[in-house]
Amino acid sequence: MNLLNFENRIQKYNSSLTDNDKKITRYLLANKASIRDKTIIDLSEEIQVSPASITRFCKKIDFNTFQQMKFSLIGNSTENRKSDHTFEKVYNYYQTIIKSTQEFFSEEQTSRIVKLILNKNKVLFCGIGNSGLIAHEFNSRIYRMGIASESVTDAHDLLMKSSLLQENDLLICFSNSGKTKPVIDSAKIAKNNNVTIIVVTNFEQTVLSELADEVILISSYKYIDDPKFINSQIPGLFLLDLLTYKLLNNEDLMHARQKTLDAIHKYS
């Protein structure tokens, strides 16, 4: 895992932030462009908190100093790449989110995930709404490699399918908030069956994350300071592309995928 930027640290340590910390966070995110030359005294007066509160906040999200926090915030600001051209704006947003998501990943963890997928009897992907679209996409890629897999996005189906999972199966849950009740319930059922659980989410300390054997953190699009940009799927798709690439390093999986492509080509 690389050094996390400001927004990713807020995600990671969200559950430990006090109301005062969240007040500081809101101000900093809303005023990225104007804090470059501000001192800690300036900010404490504008936010109406003590300088000590800002120092504690910096330490809590794992910055050594106020200056380090400020440079991280400024450096990741989309304000630094302002453009009136819609194409360039969206392109910059994509770059920001992908770079931000990359910070959460490590070679060691992604290799563990690939190993789990390869060694389990069956993989069940689950998610609701936009997270369900990611679950469907990953399943579509996996079963074309010859891996026994299924995706479920209906709440009742989630409960039923999870209850049938066995100890050597794998449940992969997608939930940005980590609070999606049907997904949490399905994970609880799977946990009771000693099923290995992977959770892909924005937040580390949630009920869903606590049920997981592996938590994969991805960035939230909500830190892009533009209400017209609403794509919540980019981080998940980036993860899927990364895991797909690593899986296809396996010659058997690559061969199986080619067989499915040949069959479609021959009879289409």
XYZ file of N, CA and C in Angstrom:
804
model
N 0.843 -1.199 0.000
C 0.000 0.000 0.000
C 0.876 1.246 0.000
N 0.594 2.175 -0.880
C 1.370 3.399 -0.986
C 0.945 4.394 0.092
N 1.663 5.529 0.189
C 1.269 6.583 1.109
C -0.092 7.118 0.703
N -0.997 7.232 1.649
C -2.363 7.647 1.339
C -2.471 9.160 1.252
N -3.291 9.634 0.311
C -3.550 11.062 0.229
C -4.570 11.469 1.292
N -4.875 12.746 1.340
C -5.749 13.269 2.394
C -7.110 12.581 2.392
N -7.766 12.528 1.224
C -9.107 11.966 1.151
C -9.133 10.496 1.548
N -8.130 9.743 1.130
C -8.070 8.330 1.492
C -7.872 8.134 2.990
N -7.122 9.023 3.608
C -6.938 8.935 5.063
C -8.248 9.223 5.793
N -9.017 10.177 5.278
C -10.320 10.459 5.879
C -11.207 9.220 5.790
N -11.177 8.538 4.643
C -11.914 7.284 4.501
C -11.435 6.251 5.507
N -10.134 6.059 5.564
C -9.551 4.991 6.382
C -9.828 5.187 7.867
N -9.739 6.432 8.338
C -9.883 6.694 9.770
C -11.239 7.306 10.123
N -12.195 7.201 9.221
C -13.493 7.859 9.386
C -14.166 7.529 10.716
N -14.110 6.261 11.108
C -14.844 5.842 12.309
C -14.257 6.422 13.592
N -13.008 6.887 13.550
C -12.376 7.428 14.754
C -12.459 8.953 14.828
N -13.043 9.592 13.810
C -13.117 11.053 13.783
C -14.237 11.564 14.680
N -13.925 12.565 15.492
C -14.922 13.203 16.348
C -15.709 14.239 15.544
N -16.735 14.806 16.165
C -17.505 15.868 15.501
C -16.595 17.048 15.152
N -15.665 17.354 16.034
C -14.716 18.438 15.782
C -13.825 18.113 14.583
N -13.376 16.854 14.517
C -12.550 16.419 13.383
C -13.322 16.542 12.073
N -14.587 16.157 12.107
C -15.407 16.211 10.894
C -15.668 17.658 10.470
N -15.762 18.542 11.451
C -15.907 19.968 11.151
C -14.659 20.475 10.424
N -13.490 20.072 10.903
C -12.229 20.446 10.250
C -12.168 19.865 8.842
N -12.562 18.597 8.720
C -12.539 17.922 7.415
C -13.405 18.645 6.399
N -14.633 18.970 6.803
C -15.564 19.650 5.878
C -14.983 20.966 5.389
N -14.387 21.713 6.301
C -13.823 23.012 5.915
C -12.659 22.829 4.944
N -11.775 21.901 5.255
C -10.599 21.693 4.404
C -10.985 21.231 3.009
N -11.936 20.311 2.920
C -12.359 19.813 1.612
C -13.069 20.890 0.796
N -13.773 21.776 1.482
C -14.512 22.834 0.783
C -13.625 24.016 0.393
N -12.424 24.079 0.972
C -11.567 25.250 0.735
C -10.143 24.868 0.342
N -10.016 23.792 -0.418
C -8.688 23.313 -0.815
C -7.837 24.408 -1.459
N -8.456 25.126 -2.380
C -7.687 26.081 -3.187
C -7.159 27.258 -2.377
N -7.760 27.525 -1.215
C -7.400 28.743 -0.481
C -6.489 28.508 0.718
N -6.138 27.249 1.007
C -5.370 27.014 2.235
C -3.858 26.994 2.017
N -3.427 27.144 0.770
C -1.998 27.025 0.459
C -1.132 27.896 1.367
N -1.540 29.138 1.577
C -0.719 30.077 2.349
C -1.240 30.295 3.762
N -2.163 29.452 4.195
C -2.746 29.613 5.534
C -1.874 28.930 6.583
N -1.748 29.579 7.733
C -1.066 28.961 8.870
C -2.091 28.193 9.697
N -1.599 27.433 10.647
C -2.511 26.694 11.513
C -3.359 27.651 12.352
N -2.799 28.817 12.676
C -3.553 29.836 13.419
C -4.676 30.393 12.546
N -4.361 30.687 11.286
C -5.378 31.193 10.351
C -6.560 30.222 10.270
N -6.231 28.952 10.080
C -7.293 27.955 9.920
C -8.088 27.766 11.202
N -7.415 27.791 12.335
C -8.129 27.604 13.605
C -9.154 28.712 13.815
N -8.803 29.931 13.404
C -9.739 31.054 13.536
C -10.903 30.920 12.559
N -10.605 30.481 11.337
C -11.658 30.357 10.325
C -12.602 29.191 10.625
N -12.047 28.101 11.133
C -12.881 26.929 11.434
C -13.509 27.049 12.816
N -12.929 27.916 13.657
C -13.374 28.117 15.038
C -13.117 26.875 15.891
N -11.898 26.404 15.782
C -11.401 25.345 16.662
C -10.012 25.773 17.122
N -9.471 25.109 18.106
C -8.143 25.472 18.601
C -7.051 24.918 17.690
N -5.875 25.558 17.669
C -4.749 24.999 16.912
C -4.413 23.576 17.358
N -4.568 23.315 18.657
C -4.294 21.968 19.178
C -5.244 20.937 18.572
N -6.497 21.351 18.318
C -7.468 20.437 17.702
C -7.037 20.059 16.291
N -6.504 21.035 15.559
C -6.031 20.756 14.196
C -4.806 19.848 14.236
N -3.915 20.093 15.193
C -2.728 19.236 15.341
C -3.133 17.806 15.659
N -4.079 17.633 16.592
C -4.556 16.284 16.940
C -5.209 15.613 15.741
N -5.960 16.398 14.980
C -6.607 15.871 13.772
C -5.563 15.349 12.784
N -4.504 16.121 12.581
C -3.432 15.698 11.661
C -2.811 14.385 12.118
N -2.550 14.272 13.412
C -1.955 13.045 13.954
C -2.915 11.869 13.798
N -4.195 12.132 14.015
C -5.191 11.061 13.968
C -5.275 10.432 12.585
N -5.091 11.246 11.538
C -5.143 10.686 10.183
C -3.726 10.406 9.651
N -2.807 10.276 10.602
C -1.462 9.749 10.327
C -0.565 10.686 9.521
N -0.720 11.993 9.736
C 0.261 12.952 9.224
C 1.168 13.359 10.378
N 2.443 13.509 10.098
C 3.379 13.883 11.161
C 3.241 15.342 11.562
N 2.913 16.192 10.584
C 2.833 17.628 10.848
C 1.649 18.244 10.100
N 1.306 19.448 10.503
C 0.271 20.213 9.815
C 0.678 20.490 8.374
N 1.940 20.851 8.161
C 2.414 21.144 6.806
C 2.289 19.926 5.894
N 2.602 18.761 6.413
C 2.493 17.535 5.619
C 1.047 17.296 5.194
N 0.134 17.520 6.130
C -1.288 17.374 5.815
C -1.709 18.374 4.752
N -1.271 19.612 4.894
C -1.661 20.670 3.965
C -1.141 20.390 2.556
N 0.103 19.961 2.445
C 0.672 19.671 1.125
C -0.039 18.502 0.455
N -0.432 17.511 1.249
C -1.165 16.369 0.693
C -2.519 16.816 0.158
N -3.196 17.649 0.911
C -4.512 18.143 0.506
C -4.415 18.983 -0.761
N -3.462 19.894 -0.805
C -3.287 20.760 -1.976
C -2.876 19.949 -3.198
N -1.970 19.005 -2.990
C -1.444 18.220 -4.101
C -2.480 17.366 -4.775
N -3.529 16.953 -4.032
C -4.549 16.084 -4.613
C -5.790 16.851 -5.044
N -5.705 18.169 -5.024
C -6.875 18.976 -5.357
C -7.142 18.993 -6.852
N -8.393 18.705 -7.225
C -8.771 18.810 -8.633
C -8.818 20.267 -9.060
N -8.769 21.186 -8.092
C -8.728 22.609 -8.425
C -7.437 22.937 -9.177
N -6.386 22.138 -8.925
C -5.104 22.391 -9.589
C -5.158 22.101 -11.077
N -6.231 21.411 -11.524
C -6.331 21.028 -12.930
C -7.657 21.517 -13.513
N -8.064 22.704 -13.111
C -9.342 23.233 -13.586
C -9.352 23.391 -15.098
N -10.520 23.091 -15.668
C -10.681 23.238 -17.112
C -12.141 23.524 -17.396
N -12.387 24.333 -18.414
C -13.757 24.592 -18.829
C -14.235 23.544 -19.821
N -13.339 22.690 -20.255
C -13.667 21.684 -21.249
C -14.158 20.422 -20.543
N -15.387 20.001 -20.834
C -15.987 18.867 -20.142
C -15.159 17.603 -20.290
N -14.680 17.323 -21.498
C -13.887 16.115 -21.716
C -12.658 16.091 -20.810
N -11.979 17.233 -20.738
C -10.764 17.290 -19.925
C -11.088 17.177 -18.440
N -12.193 17.781 -18.030
C -12.608 17.680 -16.631
C -12.814 16.228 -16.225
N -13.621 15.518 -17.017
C -13.936 14.128 -16.687
C -12.680 13.270 -16.745
N -11.829 13.516 -17.729
C -10.551 12.801 -17.831
C -9.717 13.011 -16.562
N -9.656 14.251 -16.090
C -8.905 14.548 -14.870
C -9.514 13.859 -13.658
N -10.846 13.802 -13.605
C -11.507 13.117 -12.496
C -11.158 11.631 -12.489
N -11.162 11.018 -13.680
C -10.782 9.610 -13.787
C -9.360 9.403 -13.252
N -8.462 10.262 -13.676
C -7.070 10.140 -13.230
C -6.966 10.249 -11.710
N -7.687 11.207 -11.157
C -7.646 11.427 -9.712
C -8.139 10.201 -8.957
N -9.265 9.643 -9.396
C -9.849 8.499 -8.694
C -8.974 7.259 -8.827
N -8.457 7.010 -10.015
C -7.612 5.824 -10.217
C -6.327 5.933 -9.392
N -5.707 7.103 -9.406
C -4.490 7.297 -8.607
C -4.794 7.137 -7.124
N -5.927 7.673 -6.707
C -6.321 7.586 -5.308
C -6.591 6.145 -4.899
N -7.266 5.391 -5.768
C -7.572 3.992 -5.474
C -6.302 3.153 -5.417
N -5.362 3.450 -6.307
C -4.107 2.700 -6.354
C -3.367 2.756 -5.021
N -3.521 3.852 -4.308
C -2.823 4.010 -3.035
C -3.232 2.949 -2.018
N -4.461 2.444 -2.141
C -4.946 1.450 -1.188
C -4.424 0.044 -1.480
N -4.000 -0.209 -2.704
C -3.652 -1.569 -3.114
C -2.192 -1.900 -2.810
N -1.946 -3.170 -2.578
C -0.577 -3.664 -2.448
C -0.445 -4.947 -3.247
N 0.763 -5.223 -3.702
C 1.033 -6.453 -4.452
C 0.702 -7.678 -3.608
N 1.019 -7.590 -2.311
C 0.793 -8.727 -1.420
C -0.694 -9.042 -1.295
N -1.522 -8.018 -1.097
C -2.947 -8.287 -0.921
C -3.598 -8.784 -2.201
N -3.310 -8.148 -3.325
C -3.933 -8.592 -4.575
C -3.506 -10.016 -4.924
N -2.281 -10.387 -4.583
C -1.829 -11.763 -4.817
C -2.584 -12.738 -3.914
N -2.867 -12.329 -2.675
C -3.656 -13.182 -1.769
C -5.063 -13.389 -2.308
N -5.660 -12.317 -2.840
C -7.019 -12.411 -3.377
C -7.053 -13.371 -4.560
N -6.092 -13.247 -5.456
C -6.018 -14.137 -6.619
C -5.876 -15.587 -6.166
N -5.042 -15.817 -5.167
C -4.842 -17.181 -4.653
C -6.135 -17.744 -4.077
N -6.881 -16.925 -3.359
C -8.161 -17.375 -2.801
C -9.134 -17.750 -3.911
N -9.233 -16.910 -4.930
C -10.145 -17.192 -6.045
C -9.775 -18.509 -6.722
N -8.484 -18.750 -6.883
C -8.018 -19.960 -7.564
C -8.227 -21.222 -6.730
N -8.156 -21.086 -5.412
C -8.155 -22.267 -4.552
C -9.519 -22.645 -3.984
N -10.529 -21.821 -4.207
C -11.854 -22.127 -3.672
C -12.692 -22.901 -4.686
N -13.643 -23.682 -4.160
C -14.506 -24.484 -5.038
C -15.425 -23.612 -5.882
N -15.963 -22.567 -5.245
C -16.939 -21.709 -5.919
C -16.802 -20.291 -5.394
N -17.042 -19.319 -6.255
C -17.004 -17.910 -5.859
C -18.390 -17.304 -6.064
N -18.920 -16.673 -5.018
C -20.198 -15.963 -5.123
C -19.935 -14.474 -4.956
N -20.306 -13.691 -5.966
C -20.174 -12.234 -5.922
C -21.523 -11.630 -5.559
N -21.533 -10.664 -4.651
C -22.810 -10.056 -4.290
C -22.680 -8.549 -4.140
N -23.774 -7.853 -4.443
C -23.832 -6.402 -4.320
C -25.219 -5.924 -4.706
N -25.582 -4.750 -4.255
C -26.890 -4.154 -4.549
C -26.664 -2.834 -5.283
N -27.527 -2.523 -6.253
C -27.415 -1.257 -6.977
C -26.158 -1.199 -7.827
N -25.446 -0.063 -7.759
C -24.217 0.088 -8.538
C -23.170 -0.954 -8.167
N -23.134 -1.327 -6.895
C -22.196 -2.370 -6.470
C -22.556 -3.710 -7.100
N -23.845 -3.913 -7.353
C -24.283 -5.132 -8.023
C -23.781 -5.207 -9.458
N -23.670 -4.060 -10.110
C -23.134 -4.037 -11.477
C -21.679 -4.505 -11.499
N -20.915 -4.107 -10.486
C -19.527 -4.547 -10.387
C -19.470 -6.048 -10.120
N -20.367 -6.532 -9.247
C -20.416 -7.969 -8.950
C -20.705 -8.770 -10.214
N -21.671 -8.313 -11.022
C -22.006 -8.987 -12.284
C -20.815 -8.996 -13.241
N -20.136 -7.866 -13.330
C -19.013 -7.761 -14.264
C -17.872 -8.703 -13.870
N -17.560 -8.750 -12.587
C -16.476 -9.635 -12.150
C -16.851 -11.095 -12.410
N -18.098 -11.439 -12.110
C -18.552 -12.805 -12.370
C -18.455 -13.143 -13.852
N -18.845 -12.199 -14.709
C -18.795 -12.423 -16.150
C -17.374 -12.742 -16.614
N -16.402 -12.092 -16.006
C -15.008 -12.343 -16.380
C -14.511 -13.682 -15.831
N -14.893 -13.966 -14.582
C -14.368 -15.147 -13.896
C -14.867 -16.448 -14.515
N -16.186 -16.529 -14.789
C -16.681 -17.816 -15.278
C -16.191 -18.102 -16.692
N -15.796 -17.075 -17.425
C -15.206 -17.304 -18.752
C -13.791 -17.868 -18.656
N -13.244 -17.861 -17.461
C -11.933 -18.483 -17.238
C -12.072 -19.923 -16.738
N -13.309 -20.388 -16.647
C -13.532 -21.752 -16.187
C -13.640 -21.892 -14.682
N -13.766 -20.776 -13.975
C -13.918 -20.805 -12.520
C -15.405 -20.853 -12.186
N -15.795 -21.757 -11.294
C -17.196 -21.865 -10.879
C -17.577 -20.616 -10.091
N -18.478 -19.817 -10.641
C -18.828 -18.561 -9.983
C -20.251 -18.156 -10.321
N -20.759 -17.209 -9.530
C -22.123 -16.712 -9.713
C -22.201 -15.323 -9.094
N -23.060 -14.475 -9.634
C -23.289 -13.158 -9.032
C -24.756 -13.023 -8.669
N -25.012 -12.369 -7.539
C -26.380 -12.191 -7.053
C -26.561 -10.743 -6.617
N -27.670 -10.135 -7.046
C -27.933 -8.732 -6.692
C -29.320 -8.526 -6.086
N -30.100 -9.583 -5.993
C -31.420 -9.510 -5.369
C -31.295 -9.869 -3.891
N -31.952 -9.094 -3.029
C -31.793 -9.261 -1.580
C -32.172 -10.663 -1.107
N -33.319 -11.185 -1.562
C -33.749 -12.520 -1.129
C -32.831 -13.600 -1.679
N -32.441 -13.452 -2.936
C -31.525 -14.426 -3.532
C -30.182 -14.448 -2.795
N -29.755 -13.271 -2.342
C -28.503 -13.195 -1.589
C -28.544 -14.080 -0.354
N -29.648 -14.004 0.377
C -29.781 -14.793 1.599
C -29.789 -16.280 1.288
N -30.544 -16.667 0.255
C -30.642 -18.085 -0.089
C -29.309 -18.630 -0.593
N -28.681 -17.906 -1.506
C -27.422 -18.385 -2.075
C -26.326 -18.460 -1.010
N -26.310 -17.493 -0.105
C -25.296 -17.487 0.952
C -25.467 -18.669 1.893
N -26.720 -19.043 2.137
C -26.978 -20.164 3.049
C -26.488 -21.490 2.481
N -26.315 -21.559 1.168
C -25.876 -22.798 0.514
C -24.361 -22.869 0.328
N -23.668 -21.787 0.650
C -22.207 -21.800 0.534
C -21.593 -22.735 1.566
N -20.503 -23.365 1.181
C -19.816 -24.295 2.074
C -18.425 -23.783 2.424
N -17.777 -24.495 3.319
C -16.527 -24.015 3.911
C -15.443 -23.694 2.887
N -15.398 -24.425 1.798
C -14.343 -24.184 0.812
C -14.797 -23.280 -0.334
N -15.872 -22.513 -0.101
C -16.337 -21.529 -1.074
C -15.844 -20.139 -0.675
N -16.070 -19.178 -1.551
C -15.610 -17.802 -1.329
C -16.745 -16.833 -1.625
N -17.008 -15.920 -0.700
C -18.006 -14.863 -0.902
C -17.275 -13.536 -1.054
N -17.526 -12.841 -2.166
C -16.941 -11.515 -2.386
C -18.070 -10.489 -2.394
N -18.053 -9.600 -1.407
C -19.120 -8.610 -1.212
C -18.662 -7.231 -1.678
N -19.510 -6.573 -2.456
C -19.245 -5.203 -2.893
C -20.250 -4.268 -2.221
N -19.764 -3.322 -1.443
C -20.630 -2.320 -0.818
C -19.789 -1.095 -0.503
N -20.017 -0.003 -1.223
C -19.219 1.206 -0.997
C -19.344 1.707 0.439
N -20.566 1.714 0.955
C -20.801 2.240 2.300
C -20.441 1.242 3.388
N -20.511 -0.050 3.066
C -20.327 -1.084 4.085
C -21.536 -1.229 4.977
N -22.653 -0.594 4.588
C -23.859 -0.602 5.421
C -25.065 -1.230 4.730
N -24.862 -1.846 3.564
C -25.976 -2.416 2.805
C -26.492 -3.656 3.519
N -27.715 -3.574 4.072
C -28.208 -4.628 4.967
C -28.253 -6.015 4.327
N -28.797 -6.181 3.104
C -28.824 -7.530 2.529
C -27.426 -8.131 2.366
N -26.456 -7.290 2.058
C -25.079 -7.773 1.902
C -24.501 -8.165 3.261
N -24.769 -7.352 4.274
C -24.320 -7.686 5.635
C -24.944 -8.997 6.098
N -26.249 -9.144 5.867
C -26.943 -10.369 6.290
C -26.386 -11.599 5.581
N -26.106 -11.469 4.292
C -25.559 -12.610 3.546
C -24.167 -12.970 4.060
N -23.385 -11.949 4.436
C -22.050 -12.207 4.986
C -22.143 -12.907 6.341
N -23.128 -12.521 7.152
C -23.320 -13.178 8.453
C -23.665 -14.653 8.267
N -24.546 -14.931 7.310
C -24.930 -16.318 7.026
C -23.714 -17.114 6.560
N -22.955 -16.534 5.647
C -21.758 -17.213 5.131
C -20.733 -17.437 6.241
N -20.598 -16.460 7.121
C -19.647 -16.582 8.233
C -20.000 -17.771 9.112
N -21.290 -17.970 9.344
C -21.741 -19.106 10.156
C -21.418 -20.441 9.495
N -21.246 -20.420 8.164
C -20.886 -21.638 7.423
C -19.373 -21.760 7.213
N -18.620 -20.894 7.912
C -17.145 -20.897 7.821
C -16.635 -20.603 6.410
N -17.389 -19.783 5.686
C -17.005 -19.384 4.331
C -16.002 -18.227 4.413
N -14.996 -18.231 3.560
C -14.058 -17.106 3.476
C -14.754 -15.923 2.809
N -14.599 -14.733 3.395
C -15.311 -13.546 2.915
C -14.319 -12.435 2.568
N -14.481 -11.877 1.375
C -13.730 -10.692 0.948
C -14.723 -9.544 0.797
N -14.406 -8.395 1.352
C -15.276 -7.219 1.253
C -14.543 -6.112 0.502
N -15.198 -5.568 -0.522
C -14.671 -4.434 -1.287
C -15.517 -3.221 -0.917
N -14.905 -2.209 -0.312
C -15.675 -1.124 0.285
C -14.848 0.154 0.379
N -15.518 1.246 0.749
C -14.831 2.521 0.970
C -14.302 2.659 2.394
N -14.889 1.894 3.322
C -14.592 2.121 4.736
C -14.145 0.845 5.441
N -13.149 0.995 6.302
C -12.504 -0.157 6.927
C -13.242 -0.656 8.159
N -13.806 0.229 8.938
C -14.393 -0.167 10.212
C -15.912 -0.061 10.159
N -16.536 -1.079 9.577
C -17.992 -1.188 9.517
C -18.370 -2.600 9.936
N -19.660 -2.828 10.141
C -20.136 -4.175 10.492
C -19.734 -5.167 9.407
N -19.883 -4.759 8.141
C -19.541 -5.648 7.032
C -18.045 -5.958 7.016
N -17.223 -4.951 7.193
C -15.773 -5.158 7.172
C -15.315 -6.084 8.294
N -15.977 -5.985 9.438
C -15.600 -6.827 10.576
C -15.903 -8.302 10.332
N -16.792 -8.592 9.385
C -17.115 -9.978 9.049
C -16.121 -10.573 8.055
N -15.279 -9.723 7.481
C -14.427 -10.135 6.362
C -13.112 -10.759 6.814
N -12.624 -11.674 5.986
C -11.270 -12.197 6.151
C -10.264 -11.283 5.444
N -10.723 -10.621 4.394
C -9.913 -9.636 3.667
C -10.793 -8.432 3.346
N -10.298 -7.235 3.636
C -10.988 -5.999 3.268
C -10.156 -5.284 2.212
N -10.766 -5.033 1.051
C -10.099 -4.275 -0.009
C -10.713 -2.879 -0.034
N -9.921 -1.884 0.304
C -10.414 -0.508 0.294
C -10.266 0.098 -1.098
N -11.312 0.781 -1.537
C -11.267 1.535 -2.786
C -11.717 2.961 -2.503
N -11.295 3.891 -3.323
C -11.600 5.306 -3.091
C -13.049 5.640 -3.419
N -13.512 6.714 -2.825
C -14.872 7.193 -3.066
C -14.864 8.366 -4.042
N -15.771 8.314 -5.014
C -15.891 9.418 -5.976
C -16.404 10.684 -5.304
N -16.957 10.571 -4.099
C -17.576 11.717 -3.429
C -16.568 12.796 -3.055
N -15.264 12.441 -3.085
C -14.259 13.447 -2.774
C -13.878 14.286 -3.989
N -14.472 13.973 -5.140
C -14.338 14.858 -6.299
C -15.288 16.030 -6.086
N -14.753 17.220 -6.097
C -15.552 18.400 -5.749
C -16.355 18.896 -6.950
N -17.274 18.037 -7.406
C -18.130 18.397 -8.536
C -19.391 17.535 -8.465
N -20.538 18.121 -8.099
C -21.769 17.333 -7.926
C -22.278 16.691 -9.205
N -21.768 17.112 -10.357
C -22.215 16.524 -11.628
C -21.472 15.224 -11.945
N -20.397 14.968 -11.217
C -19.629 13.737 -11.452
C -20.085 12.684 -10.447
N -20.738 11.618 -10.939
C -21.394 10.672 -10.028
C -20.985 9.222 -10.274
N -19.856 9.001 -10.905
C -19.449 7.635 -11.237
C -18.841 6.938 -10.024
N -19.593 5.992 -9.445
C -19.107 5.258 -8.274
C -18.446 3.941 -8.651
N -18.378 3.645 -9.957
C -17.908 2.326 -10.384
C -16.436 2.293 -10.805
N -15.827 3.454 -11.048
C -14.441 3.474 -11.529
C -13.490 2.723 -10.590
N -13.512 2.984 -9.274
C -12.565 2.273 -8.404
C -12.749 0.759 -8.450
N -14.014 0.314 -8.471
C -14.281 -1.116 -8.528
C -13.808 -1.739 -9.825
N -14.020 -1.047 -10.930
C -13.580 -1.563 -12.230
C -12.055 -1.596 -12.325
N -11.410 -0.617 -11.730
C -9.947 -0.615 -11.696
C -9.435 -1.845 -10.953
N -10.072 -2.150 -9.818
C -9.712 -3.354 -9.061
C -9.946 -4.605 -9.896
N -11.092 -4.669 -10.573
C -11.403 -5.832 -11.410
C -10.369 -6.023 -12.510
N -9.987 -4.942 -13.157
C -8.982 -5.037 -14.222
C -7.651 -5.557 -13.677
N -7.289 -5.080 -12.500
C -6.035 -5.509 -11.882
C -6.065 -7.000 -11.554
N -7.156 -7.451 -10.918
C -7.262 -8.862 -10.539
C -7.404 -9.760 -11.765
N -8.159 -9.284 -12.773
C -8.313 -10.054 -14.014
C -6.960 -10.271 -14.677
N -6.171 -9.228 -14.744
C -4.846 -9.313 -15.371
C -3.973 -10.330 -14.647
N -4.017 -10.275 -13.306
C -3.195 -11.205 -12.521
C -3.698 -12.638 -12.670
N -5.010 -12.826 -12.717
C -5.567 -14.169 -12.897
C -5.148 -14.765 -14.237
N -5.135 -13.932 -15.265
C -4.829 -14.426 -16.610
C -3.336 -14.674 -16.831
N -2.530 -14.427 -15.808
C -1.147 -14.896 -15.847
C -1.093 -16.416 -15.721
N -2.214 -16.986 -15.234
C -2.337 -18.442 -15.144
C -2.688 -18.990 -16.530
N -1.843 -19.846 -17.070
C -2.026 -20.333 -18.441
C -3.324 -21.111 -18.616
N -3.721 -21.877 -17.605
C -4.965 -22.652 -17.701
C -6.177 -21.722 -17.814
N -6.160 -20.646 -17.039
C -7.276 -19.695 -17.093
C -7.299 -18.961 -18.427
N -6.128 -18.591 -18.915
C -6.055 -17.923 -20.212
C -6.550 -18.849 -21.323
N -6.187 -20.129 -21.236
C -6.628 -21.109 -22.239
C -8.143 -21.277 -22.185
N -8.702 -21.359 -20.979
C -10.152 -21.516 -20.830
C -10.884 -20.305 -21.392
N -10.368 -19.119 -21.117
C -11.005 -17.909 -21.648
C -10.979 -17.907 -23.169
N -9.859 -18.316 -23.744
C -9.760 -18.350 -25.201
C -10.758 -19.342 -25.796
N -10.985 -20.464 -25.115
C -11.962 -21.449 -25.585
C -13.366 -20.844 -25.637
N -13.714 -20.060 -24.623
C -15.042 -19.435 -24.619
C -15.156 -18.404 -25.738
N -14.080 -17.654 -25.966
C -14.095 -16.668 -27.053
C -14.210 -17.351 -28.412
N -13.508 -18.473 -28.572
C -13.562 -19.211 -29.839
C -14.961 -19.754 -30.095
N -15.610 -20.235 -29.024
C -16.960 -20.787 -29.167
C -17.943 -19.705 -29.598
N -17.828 -18.531 -28.986
C -18.711 -17.417 -29.352
C -18.461 -16.994 -30.795
N -17.194 -16.912 -31.172
C -16.834 -16.494 -32.533
C -17.344 -17.497 -33.570
N -17.247 -18.784 -33.243
C -17.622 -19.831 -34.202
C -19.121 -19.873 -34.448
N -19.906 -19.643 -33.409
C -21.352 -19.835 -33.542
C -22.137 -18.524 -33.534
N -21.453 -17.422 -33.673
C -22.158 -16.131 -33.707
C -22.339 -15.661 -35.147
